[in-house]
Every structure is written in C-alpha cells, then in structure tokens.
Coordinates of C-alpha atoms in Angstrom, one line a residue:
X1 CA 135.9 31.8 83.9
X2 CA 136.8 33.0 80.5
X3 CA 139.3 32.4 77.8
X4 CA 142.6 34.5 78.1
X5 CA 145.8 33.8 76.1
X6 CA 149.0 35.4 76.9
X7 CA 151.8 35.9 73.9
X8 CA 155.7 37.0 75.1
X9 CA 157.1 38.8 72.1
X10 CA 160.4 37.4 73.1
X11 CA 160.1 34.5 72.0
X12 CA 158.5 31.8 69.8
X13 CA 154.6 32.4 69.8
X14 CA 154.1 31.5 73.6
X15 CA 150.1 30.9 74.2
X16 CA 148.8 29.9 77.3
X17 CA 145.0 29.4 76.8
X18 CA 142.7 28.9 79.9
X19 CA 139.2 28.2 78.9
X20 CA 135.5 28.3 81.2
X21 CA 136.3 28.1 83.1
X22 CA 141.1 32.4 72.2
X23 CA 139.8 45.6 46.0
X24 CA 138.4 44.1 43.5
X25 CA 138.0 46.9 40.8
X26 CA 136.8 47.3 37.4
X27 CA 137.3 49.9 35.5
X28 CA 135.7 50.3 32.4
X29 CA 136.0 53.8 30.1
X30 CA 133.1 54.5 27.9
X31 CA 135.5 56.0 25.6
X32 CA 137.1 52.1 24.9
X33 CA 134.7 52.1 22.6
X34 CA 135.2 55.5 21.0
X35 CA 137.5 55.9 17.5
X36 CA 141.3 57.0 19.5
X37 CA 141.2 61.0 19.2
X38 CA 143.8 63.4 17.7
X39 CA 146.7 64.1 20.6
X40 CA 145.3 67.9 18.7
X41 CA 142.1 66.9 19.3
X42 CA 142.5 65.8 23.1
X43 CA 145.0 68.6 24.1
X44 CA 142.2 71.2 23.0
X45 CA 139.3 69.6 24.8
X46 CA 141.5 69.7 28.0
X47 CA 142.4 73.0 28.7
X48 CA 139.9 76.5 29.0
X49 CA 138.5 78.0 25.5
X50 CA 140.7 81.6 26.1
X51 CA 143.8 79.1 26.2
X52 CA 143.6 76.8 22.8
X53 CA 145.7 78.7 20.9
X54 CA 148.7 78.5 23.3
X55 CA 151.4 77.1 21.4
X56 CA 153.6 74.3 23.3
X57 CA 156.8 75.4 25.2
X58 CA 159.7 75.3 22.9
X59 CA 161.7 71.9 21.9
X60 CA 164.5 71.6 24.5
X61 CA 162.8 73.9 27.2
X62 CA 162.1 71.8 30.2
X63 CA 158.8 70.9 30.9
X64 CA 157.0 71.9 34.4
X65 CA 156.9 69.0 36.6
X66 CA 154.1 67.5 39.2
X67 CA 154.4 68.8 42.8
X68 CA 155.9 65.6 44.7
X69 CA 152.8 63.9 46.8
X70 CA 154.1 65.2 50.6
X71 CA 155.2 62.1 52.5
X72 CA 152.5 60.8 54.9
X73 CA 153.1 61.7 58.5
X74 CA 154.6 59.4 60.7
X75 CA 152.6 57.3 63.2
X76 CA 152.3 58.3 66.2
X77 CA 154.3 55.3 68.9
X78 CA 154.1 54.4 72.3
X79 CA 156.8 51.9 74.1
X80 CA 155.3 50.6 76.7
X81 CA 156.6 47.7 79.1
X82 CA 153.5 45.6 78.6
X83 CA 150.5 46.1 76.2
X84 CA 147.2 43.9 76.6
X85 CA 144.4 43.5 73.7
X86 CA 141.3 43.5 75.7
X87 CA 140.0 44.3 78.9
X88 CA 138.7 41.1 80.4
X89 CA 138.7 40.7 84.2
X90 CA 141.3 37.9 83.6
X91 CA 144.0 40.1 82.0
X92 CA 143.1 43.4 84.1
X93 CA 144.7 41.1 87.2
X94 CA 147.8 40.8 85.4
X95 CA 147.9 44.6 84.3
X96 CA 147.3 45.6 88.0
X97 CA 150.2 43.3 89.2
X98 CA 152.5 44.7 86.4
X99 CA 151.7 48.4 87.2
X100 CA 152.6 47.7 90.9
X101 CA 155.8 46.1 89.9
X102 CA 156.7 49.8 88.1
X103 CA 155.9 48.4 84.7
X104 CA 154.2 50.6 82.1
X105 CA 151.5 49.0 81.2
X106 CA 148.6 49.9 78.1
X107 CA 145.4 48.5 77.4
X108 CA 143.5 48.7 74.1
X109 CA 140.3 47.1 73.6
X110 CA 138.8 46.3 70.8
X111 CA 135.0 46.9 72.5
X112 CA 133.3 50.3 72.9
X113 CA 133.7 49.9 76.5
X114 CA 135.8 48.2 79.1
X115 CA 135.3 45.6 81.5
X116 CA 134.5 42.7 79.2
X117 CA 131.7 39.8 80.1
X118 CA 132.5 40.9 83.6
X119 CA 130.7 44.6 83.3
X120 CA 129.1 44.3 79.8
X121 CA 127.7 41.0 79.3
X122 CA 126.8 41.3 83.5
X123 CA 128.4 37.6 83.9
X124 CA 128.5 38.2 87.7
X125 CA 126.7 34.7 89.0
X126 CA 130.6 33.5 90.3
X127 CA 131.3 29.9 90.9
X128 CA 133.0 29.7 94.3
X129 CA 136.7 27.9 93.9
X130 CA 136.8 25.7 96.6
X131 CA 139.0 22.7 98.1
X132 CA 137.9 18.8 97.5
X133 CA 137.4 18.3 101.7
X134 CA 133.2 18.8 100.9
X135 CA 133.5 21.7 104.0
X136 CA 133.2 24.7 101.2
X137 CA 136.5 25.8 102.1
X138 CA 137.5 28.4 99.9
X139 CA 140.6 28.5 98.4
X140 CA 140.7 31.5 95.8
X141 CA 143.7 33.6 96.2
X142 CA 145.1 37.0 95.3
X143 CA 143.0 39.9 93.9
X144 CA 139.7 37.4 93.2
X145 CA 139.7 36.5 96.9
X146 CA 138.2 40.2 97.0
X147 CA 135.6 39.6 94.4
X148 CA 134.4 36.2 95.5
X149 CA 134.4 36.2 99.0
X150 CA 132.1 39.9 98.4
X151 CA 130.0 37.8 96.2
X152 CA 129.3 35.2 98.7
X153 CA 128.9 37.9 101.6
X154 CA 126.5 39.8 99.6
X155 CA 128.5 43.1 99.1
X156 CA 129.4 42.2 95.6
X157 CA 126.0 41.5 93.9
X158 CA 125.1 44.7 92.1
X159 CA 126.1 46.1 88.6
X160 CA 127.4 49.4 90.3
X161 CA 129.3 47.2 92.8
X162 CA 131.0 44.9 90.4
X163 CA 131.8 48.4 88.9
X164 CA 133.4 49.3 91.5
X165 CA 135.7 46.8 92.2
X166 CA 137.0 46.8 88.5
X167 CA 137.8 50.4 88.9
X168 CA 139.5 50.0 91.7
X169 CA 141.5 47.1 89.8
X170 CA 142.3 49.4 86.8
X171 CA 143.0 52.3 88.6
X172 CA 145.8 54.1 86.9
X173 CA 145.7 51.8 84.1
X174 CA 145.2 53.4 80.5
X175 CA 141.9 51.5 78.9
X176 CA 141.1 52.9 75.3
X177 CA 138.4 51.3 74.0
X178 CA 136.5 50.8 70.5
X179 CA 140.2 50.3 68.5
X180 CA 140.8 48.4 65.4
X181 CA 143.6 46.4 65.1
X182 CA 145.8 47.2 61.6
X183 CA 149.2 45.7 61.4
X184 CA 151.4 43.8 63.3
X185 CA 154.9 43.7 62.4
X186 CA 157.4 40.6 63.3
X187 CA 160.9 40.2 63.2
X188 CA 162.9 37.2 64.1
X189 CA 163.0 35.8 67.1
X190 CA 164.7 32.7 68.9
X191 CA 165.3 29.8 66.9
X192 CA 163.9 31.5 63.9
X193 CA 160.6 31.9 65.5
X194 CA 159.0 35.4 64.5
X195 CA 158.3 37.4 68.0
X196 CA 155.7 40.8 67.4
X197 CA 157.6 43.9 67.4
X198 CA 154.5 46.4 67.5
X199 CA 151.5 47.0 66.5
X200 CA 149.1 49.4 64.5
X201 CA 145.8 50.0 65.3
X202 CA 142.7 52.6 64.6
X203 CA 141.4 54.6 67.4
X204 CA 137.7 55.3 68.2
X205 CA 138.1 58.6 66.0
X206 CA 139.9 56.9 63.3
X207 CA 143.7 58.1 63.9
X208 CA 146.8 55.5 63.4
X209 CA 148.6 54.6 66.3
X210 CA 151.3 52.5 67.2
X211 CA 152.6 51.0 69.9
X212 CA 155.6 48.6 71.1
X213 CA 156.3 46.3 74.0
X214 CA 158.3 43.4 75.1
X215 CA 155.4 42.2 76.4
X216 CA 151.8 41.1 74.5
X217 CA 148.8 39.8 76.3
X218 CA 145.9 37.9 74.5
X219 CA 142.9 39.7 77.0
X220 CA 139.8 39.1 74.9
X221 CA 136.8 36.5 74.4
X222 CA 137.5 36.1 70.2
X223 CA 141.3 36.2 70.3
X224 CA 141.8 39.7 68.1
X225 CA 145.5 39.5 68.9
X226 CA 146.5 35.7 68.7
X227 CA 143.8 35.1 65.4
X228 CA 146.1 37.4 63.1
X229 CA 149.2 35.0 64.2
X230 CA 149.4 32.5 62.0
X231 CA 149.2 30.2 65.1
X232 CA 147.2 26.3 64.3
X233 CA 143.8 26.5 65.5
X234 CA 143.1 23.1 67.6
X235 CA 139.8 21.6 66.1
X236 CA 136.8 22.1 68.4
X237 CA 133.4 21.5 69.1
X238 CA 132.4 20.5 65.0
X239 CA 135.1 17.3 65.4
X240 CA 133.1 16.0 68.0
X241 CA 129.6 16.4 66.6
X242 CA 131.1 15.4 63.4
X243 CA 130.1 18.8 61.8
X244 CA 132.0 20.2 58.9
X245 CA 131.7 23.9 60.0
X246 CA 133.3 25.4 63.1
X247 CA 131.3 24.8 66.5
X248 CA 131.3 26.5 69.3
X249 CA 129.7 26.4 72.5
X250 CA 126.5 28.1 73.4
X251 CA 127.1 32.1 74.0
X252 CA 124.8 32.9 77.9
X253 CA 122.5 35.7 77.6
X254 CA 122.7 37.1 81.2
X255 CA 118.3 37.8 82.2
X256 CA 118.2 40.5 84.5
X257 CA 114.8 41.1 86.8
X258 CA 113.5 43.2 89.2
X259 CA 110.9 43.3 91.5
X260 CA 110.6 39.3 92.7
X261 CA 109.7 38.8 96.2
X262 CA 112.8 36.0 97.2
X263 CA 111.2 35.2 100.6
X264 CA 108.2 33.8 99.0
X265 CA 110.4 32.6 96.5
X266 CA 113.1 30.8 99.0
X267 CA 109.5 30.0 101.0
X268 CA 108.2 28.1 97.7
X269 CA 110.5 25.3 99.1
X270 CA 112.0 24.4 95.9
X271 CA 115.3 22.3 97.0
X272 CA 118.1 24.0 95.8
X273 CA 116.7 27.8 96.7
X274 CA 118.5 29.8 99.2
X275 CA 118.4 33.5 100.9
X276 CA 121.2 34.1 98.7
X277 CA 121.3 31.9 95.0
X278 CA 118.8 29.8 93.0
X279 CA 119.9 26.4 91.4
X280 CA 118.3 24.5 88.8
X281 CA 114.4 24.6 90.0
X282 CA 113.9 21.5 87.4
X283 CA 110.4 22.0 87.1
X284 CA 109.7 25.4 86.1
X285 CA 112.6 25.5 83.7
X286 CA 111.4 22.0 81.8
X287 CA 108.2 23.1 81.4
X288 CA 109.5 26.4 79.3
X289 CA 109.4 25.7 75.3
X290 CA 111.6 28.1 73.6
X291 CA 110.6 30.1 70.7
X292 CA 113.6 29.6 68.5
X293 CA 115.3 26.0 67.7
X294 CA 118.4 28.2 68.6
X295 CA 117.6 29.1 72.3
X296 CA 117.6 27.2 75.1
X297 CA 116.9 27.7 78.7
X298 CA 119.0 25.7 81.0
X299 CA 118.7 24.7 85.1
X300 CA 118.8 28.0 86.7
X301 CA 122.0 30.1 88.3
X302 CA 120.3 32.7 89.9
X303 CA 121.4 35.7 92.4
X304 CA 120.0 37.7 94.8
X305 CA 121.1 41.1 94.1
X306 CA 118.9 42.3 97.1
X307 CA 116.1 44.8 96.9
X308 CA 113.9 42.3 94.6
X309 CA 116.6 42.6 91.8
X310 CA 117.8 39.2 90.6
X311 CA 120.3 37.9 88.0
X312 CA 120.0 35.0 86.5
X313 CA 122.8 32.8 84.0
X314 CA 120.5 30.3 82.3
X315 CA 119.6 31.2 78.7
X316 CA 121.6 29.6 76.4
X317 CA 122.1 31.3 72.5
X318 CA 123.6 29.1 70.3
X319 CA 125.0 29.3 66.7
X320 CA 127.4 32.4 67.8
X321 CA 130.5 33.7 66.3
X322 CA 132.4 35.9 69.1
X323 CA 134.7 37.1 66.1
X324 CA 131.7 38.4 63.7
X325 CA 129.8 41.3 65.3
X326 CA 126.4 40.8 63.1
X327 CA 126.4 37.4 64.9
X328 CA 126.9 38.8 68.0
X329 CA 124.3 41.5 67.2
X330 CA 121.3 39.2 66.0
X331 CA 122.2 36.8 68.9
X332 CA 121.6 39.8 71.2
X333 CA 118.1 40.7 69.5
X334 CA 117.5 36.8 70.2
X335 CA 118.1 36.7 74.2
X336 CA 116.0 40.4 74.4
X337 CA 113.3 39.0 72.7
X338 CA 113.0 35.6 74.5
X339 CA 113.5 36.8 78.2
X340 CA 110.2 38.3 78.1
X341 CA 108.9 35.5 77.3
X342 CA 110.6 33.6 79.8
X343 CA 109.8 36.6 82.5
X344 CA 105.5 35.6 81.5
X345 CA 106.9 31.7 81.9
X346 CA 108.1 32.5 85.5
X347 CA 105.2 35.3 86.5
X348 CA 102.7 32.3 85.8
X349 CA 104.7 29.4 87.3
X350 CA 107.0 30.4 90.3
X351 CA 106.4 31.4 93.9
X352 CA 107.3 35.0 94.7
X353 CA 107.5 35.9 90.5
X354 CA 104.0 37.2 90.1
X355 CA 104.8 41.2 90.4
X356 CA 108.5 40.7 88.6
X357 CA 109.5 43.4 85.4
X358 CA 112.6 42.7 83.3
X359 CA 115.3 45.0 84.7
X360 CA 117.4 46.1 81.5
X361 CA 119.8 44.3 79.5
X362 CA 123.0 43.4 79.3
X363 CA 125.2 45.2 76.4
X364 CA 127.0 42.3 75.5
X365 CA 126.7 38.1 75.6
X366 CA 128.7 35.5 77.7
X367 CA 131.3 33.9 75.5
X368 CA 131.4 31.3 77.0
X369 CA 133.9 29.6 74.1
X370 CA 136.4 30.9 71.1
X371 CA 139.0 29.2 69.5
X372 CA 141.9 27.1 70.7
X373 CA 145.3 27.7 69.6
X374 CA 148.2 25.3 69.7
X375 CA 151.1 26.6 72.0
X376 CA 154.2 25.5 73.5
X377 CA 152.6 23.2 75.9
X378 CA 148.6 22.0 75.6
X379 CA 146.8 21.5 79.1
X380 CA 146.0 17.6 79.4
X381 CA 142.7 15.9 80.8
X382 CA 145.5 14.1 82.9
X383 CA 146.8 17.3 84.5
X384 CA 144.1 19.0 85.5
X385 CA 142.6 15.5 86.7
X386 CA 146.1 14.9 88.4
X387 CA 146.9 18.4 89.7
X388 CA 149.7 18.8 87.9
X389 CA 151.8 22.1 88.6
X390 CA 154.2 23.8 86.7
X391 CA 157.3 26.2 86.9
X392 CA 155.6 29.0 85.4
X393 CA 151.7 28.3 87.2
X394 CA 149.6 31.7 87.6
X395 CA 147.0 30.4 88.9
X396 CA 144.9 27.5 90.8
X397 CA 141.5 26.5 90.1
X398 CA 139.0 24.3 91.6
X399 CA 136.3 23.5 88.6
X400 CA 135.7 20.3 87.8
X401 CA 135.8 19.6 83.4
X402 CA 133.2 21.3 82.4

C-alpha cells in the first residue's frame, strides 16, 4: 500500500523498499572603525567608577582564572531490541510480531500523531489482495486478513473503527510522536560497510535522547531514517518525463462526506455502484474541471461507511514533496479548498448527493510515492510478473504494476 524500507544495523545498508502498493555569520564591530584605545583607556571603561583606581595585582601574583564551563549532561539512552522510525501500518505489523517474539521494541515518529496515512491521511478505501482464478478468492494473510476481510464485511469502514484495530495492533508498543531526528552515529560493519550504531533525536518538548538497537526499521512515507544514509537514490518519475527536477507521483487527498442517500445512489444504476463501494462513475467525474492546473479528480474509489457517511480516494494533488512540510501544508490547503467544490459538482450531478455536507478533513495527505533507494537486491518487473520468491519473503501481494 505504502512505501516501507527496512535497514539491519548489522550489516551493510540492507533496504528493502516496497512501494504502492522511501551559520553563516557576520560579525561586524562598529569600533573597526574607531582609532585602537589605550589598554589604560579600555581597562577603565570596563569596570565600575568606585573601582578605577584599583591598582593591578602584583607582578608574579597569579591571576584569578575563569570558572570551567560545566560539562553538558549526558544523553539520556535506551537499548532496545528493535527501533522503528515511523508509525505506518506497514511497520506497526512488524513491531507487533517482534513484541510477541519477547523483543523490545520502540517506535518514534517523526509526525505529531501515530498511525500514518492509515489514521491520519484516512487512506482506508483497501484494495482486496486476491488470487488470479477470477472467483475473488482472497488470499491476504496474517494480521491484514483482520483488516481486510472487516473492510469487505462492513465492520471496518469507520475512522473510530480503523482506530480500533491499530490500537489493538500497537498495544503495548511505545509510539512517541512529533521527534526530530539529530545524529546518527556509524561504525564499521561487515566488509567495511558502516552499520548505525544509535541514534539522537529531539522530543516533542525539545529534550535529547538517544537510543540503540541491533535492529533499524525504515516506517515512514519520506524515508527520515534511510535519506540521512548516504544510500544512491534510484532516479524516478523526472527520468521518465524527461524533467530535470525530481518527480514524484501525485499525493491523494482523501474527501470525506456525510449525509448521501446510497440507495438512491446505488439505485442511480450507474455500472460499477454497489451497496458497499463506488467505482469510477465516468461521467460525473469527466464533467468536473478543476480549479488549479495542479488538481486533478480521478474515476472514483468510494466507500460506504454506513449511516450516509462516505469516503472517497479520488482527488489527486500533484507537485508534493513528502520530505518538505510547507509542501505538504499548501497541498493540504489545496485538497480543502477544492472538495467543496467538488461536493457542489456532485450535489448538482449525482443520484442520491443532493442533501450531502463535507464531513471533516483528513489531517494529513496520501503519499502515495517517495524516493527509491538502491539496496542489496532491486525488485524486477520480471519477478513480480514471474512470481518470484525469495529466502527472506515477508510478504505476498496480489496488485497488478501499478
């Protein structure tokens, strides 16, 4: 779904990325420009009037000397077993199944609050993962079996619920959010390779910790961890378009309504409507013109959340850098502004939408892309085409290239 990376401090830089699823000062003294003073003159212009006629401590009498600046106190450190940067769905899987094993496990995010695109950007339209036979057989395993099979039986479709189930994932799992990432020290590792040691970071109130681990995860959607690594970025979206800056794809800006009557909706008899999700509907969504060259609003991916709620995964933002939060910011202010205008598109020109209200916002977007970094092995068209399955394999997936 998202991009995750995972880094093994034990050796070389190990990256495993899975994607949709990584002072200057000048000083300048007024008195440079001043005739040089008297050392008479200065010493009497720096010290109190009553004092002036003080005369200097004897030749061969030792002079008082500076107090010694007190040493800085040491950083607070925590070892812990594993340590994850980020608290995306994708990672949280692998903290729960560490915790379970007896591992200590610590999670430090680099957002205000946890849960990722999952619970903040409110990316909760899931694609089912299911087998090639054309039946719909589903073939997700482990943990997200939960999630998606509640998604398609209609118990998993609200906020609070997705909620829910991440709690219930992270339980006894330390998340502190809103951090700042500082230092990261390296020593050698095999075959010269330099393998992370620990790592420094600012808390939410601004104190320095430290922590160290055998273990480093890459958990978030603009790679905070893997970016200050020195590791190749592969090029991405600007080779292909032939663009000289970096290109990424579109970030979603998850539209979230309330108040739509689905039957009449579903009733419409638009093809590819349902009592449960809403696909494409071609011709109210090509007759929408967008207010900005950089929006765009794609074939719908719409939810029933029950009780006239409905989330929908079609408004695309482009131009987005996950890593620079004013670009996140201003693309934010873009998706607000345009899904009430896309709420008046849909009032006017869709069965069951006359009585609909915007139901909030998300607090965050849907990366949807970051960067890619060169590892120790880089996923080919031909094995994902091919099924190809290796020794160390978390996972199975049943997308098609996207």
């Amino acid at each position: 779904m998202f991009p995750v990376a995972y880094v093994h401090s034990k050796a070389p830089w190990r990256i495993a990325v899975v994607s949709s699823l990584l002072a200057f000062l000048v000083g300048c003294s007024a008195q440079a420009a001043q005739p040089a003073a008297s050392p008479a003159a200065t010493a009497s212009s720096s010290i109190p009037a009553q004092s002036a006629n003080l005369s200097p401590p004897n030749e061969g009498e030792p002079t008082p000397s500076q107090p010694a600046t007190p040493p800085s106190p040491p950083i607070p450190t925590v070892t812990a077993d594993v340590v994850l940067i980020g608290s995306e769905l994708e990672g949280m899987y692998l903290a729960r199944a560490a915790a379970d094993e007896g591992l200590t496990v610590k999670v430090i995010d680099p957002r205000d609050k946890p849960g990722g695109q999952l619970l903040q950007g409110e990316m909760q339209f899931l694609d089912a993962v299911l087998d090639n036979s054309g039946k719909g057989k589903l073939i997700a395993q482990g943990r997200f079996k939960e999630l998606i099979t509640g998604f398609r039986n209609g118990k998993i479709r609200k906020q609070s619920e997705f909620v829910a189930y991440y709690d219930k994932l992270a339980k006894g799992v330390p998340i502190e959010s809103g951090v700042q990432i500082q230092d990261i020290e390296k020593t050698p590792g095999l075959n010269g390779q330099p393998k992370i040691s620990s790592v420094t970071y600012k808390a939410k109130d601004g104190s320095l910790h430290k922590l160290k681990a055998d273990y480093w995860v890459e958990n978030t959607d603009f790679a905070a961890l893997v970016s200050k690594l020195d590791v190749p970025r592969q090029p991405g979206l600007e080779k292909f378009y032939g663009a000289k800056q970096v290109e990424y794809m579109s970030a979603g800006f998850m539209m979230k309504f309330k108040n739509v009557n689905w039957k009449q909706f579903q009733a419409r008899g638009y093809a590819t409507v349902n009592e449960s999700y809403a696909i494409g509907v071609a011709p109210v969504v090509k007759s929408y013109k967008p207010s900005n060259d950089r929006i765009l609003l794609r074939g719908l991916n719409a939810v029933n959340q029950r009780d006239g709620e409905v989330l929908i995964n079609a408004l695309l933002v482009f131009q987005v850098d996950p890593s620079d939060d004013k670009s996140v910011q201003d693309a934010m202010e873009l998706g607000k502004k345009e899904t009430e205008l896309v709420l008046q598109h849909f009032k006017k020109n869709m069965a069951g939408w006359k009585n609909a209200e915007l139901n909030g916002f998300p607090n965050y977007l849907y990366i949807r892309e970051y960067n890619h970094y060169n590892a120790e092995y880089n996923l080919q068209v031909s094995d994902v085409l091919g099924g190809r399955m290796f020794d160390d394999n978390v996972s199975i997936a049943g997308y098609p290239l996207d």
